[in-house]
């Protein structure tokens, strides 16, 4: 879905201020707390000394960490730990492992299924303070950064160097790269650049007992032994906490073209996708589907106007990217033919950055 996640987020967050969310532990009484230790004054003092007062969160500030942004689940945690380094994460997990304290790992907390929100009184381990870009190699295009870096900040950084991130998400203004890896986020550029499994060259993670696993390889070709990094991509924190990552970034395409198209049936969407992929296989980077319900919901609640006829059943956003400027002329001819054959019913095309941004914000 290509609807601007940030705008939708603002709407639902505002609406949720008036929604009283029942604690998950009370809402689902069959869930039982494990035999974990309670955090006591000694533990609190230890965490404060390790992280400093500013990175040990308690009181009313914990509320935002205890809820997902849809306000559908609510945890009972009283403490948030915000380490800045891999070594601090290791020390925290080693201590919690020894003491038997339950830990809930949290990134940008942008998920829609409550996976980053505690159920009981787990200590929340937030990676948000680990937001440093460690290095970027302009020759290889390899970015090395901490797991708490916000995706949009990374996108802007590599764009200034003439590169792009190999994936894009609607939640890019809030989500963090560590969480993207932990959930194996697909993103809007999967067609052209594949899944994260292929773009991540290496990572560093901390296991539950505090042991640091360093697989932070920065070479694209690596034929040595087991690739343990793949175990952590999509593991959602069950195997360890990702703290650093190395990502292969492709060069920025010289020309980008975005089309917004309306169709009357899902069958025609499939036929259109097949033709687009056949005609523009080398330059097709995104093909995103929306239905009429989604479009009308955005128009009603956010006020964003649909750029074409808003009474159609299905809509797709097609992004082409290439180093050759032929794509603008070719897509125009392609869409005109599709209109003549009534495969599609309406369309608009943009190849200027300002117009592309306007269409992609729908």
PDB file of C-alpha atoms in Angstrom, residues 45-57 80-85 88-89 92 125:
ATOM      1  CA  UNK A  45      20.467   1.699  40.635  1.00  0.00           C
ATOM      2  CA  UNK A  46      22.564  -0.594  38.438  1.00  0.00           C
ATOM      3  CA  UNK A  47      20.827   0.529  35.234  1.00  0.00           C
ATOM      4  CA  UNK A  48      21.068   4.209  36.172  1.00  0.00           C
ATOM      5  CA  UNK A  49      24.778   3.929  36.861  1.00  0.00           C
ATOM      6  CA  UNK A  50      25.345   2.109  33.583  1.00  0.00           C
ATOM      7  CA  UNK A  51      23.258   4.332  31.289  1.00  0.00           C
ATOM      8  CA  UNK A  52      22.929   7.624  33.116  1.00  0.00           C
ATOM      9  CA  UNK A  53      19.690   9.173  34.308  1.00  0.00           C
ATOM     10  CA  UNK A  54      18.754  10.519  30.841  1.00  0.00           C
ATOM     11  CA  UNK A  55      18.808   7.063  29.274  1.00  0.00           C
ATOM     12  CA  UNK A  56      16.847   5.384  32.040  1.00  0.00           C
ATOM     13  CA  UNK A  57      13.169   6.187  31.504  1.00  0.00           C
ATOM     14  CA  UNK A  80      12.887   1.743  29.538  1.00  0.00           C
ATOM     15  CA  UNK A  81      16.622   1.268  29.004  1.00  0.00           C
ATOM     16  CA  UNK A  82      18.255   3.221  26.167  1.00  0.00           C
ATOM     17  CA  UNK A  83      21.838   2.022  25.587  1.00  0.00           C
ATOM     18  CA  UNK A  84      24.120   3.881  23.186  1.00  0.00           C
ATOM     19  CA  UNK A  85      26.633   1.155  22.357  1.00  0.00           C
ATOM     20  CA  UNK A  88      26.032  -1.430  26.908  1.00  0.00           C
ATOM     21  CA  UNK A  89      23.472  -3.733  25.292  1.00  0.00           C
ATOM     22  CA  UNK A  92      22.317  -5.094  30.120  1.00  0.00           C
ATOM     23  CA  UNK A 125      15.274  -2.232  25.744  1.00  0.00           C
TER      24      UNK A 125
END
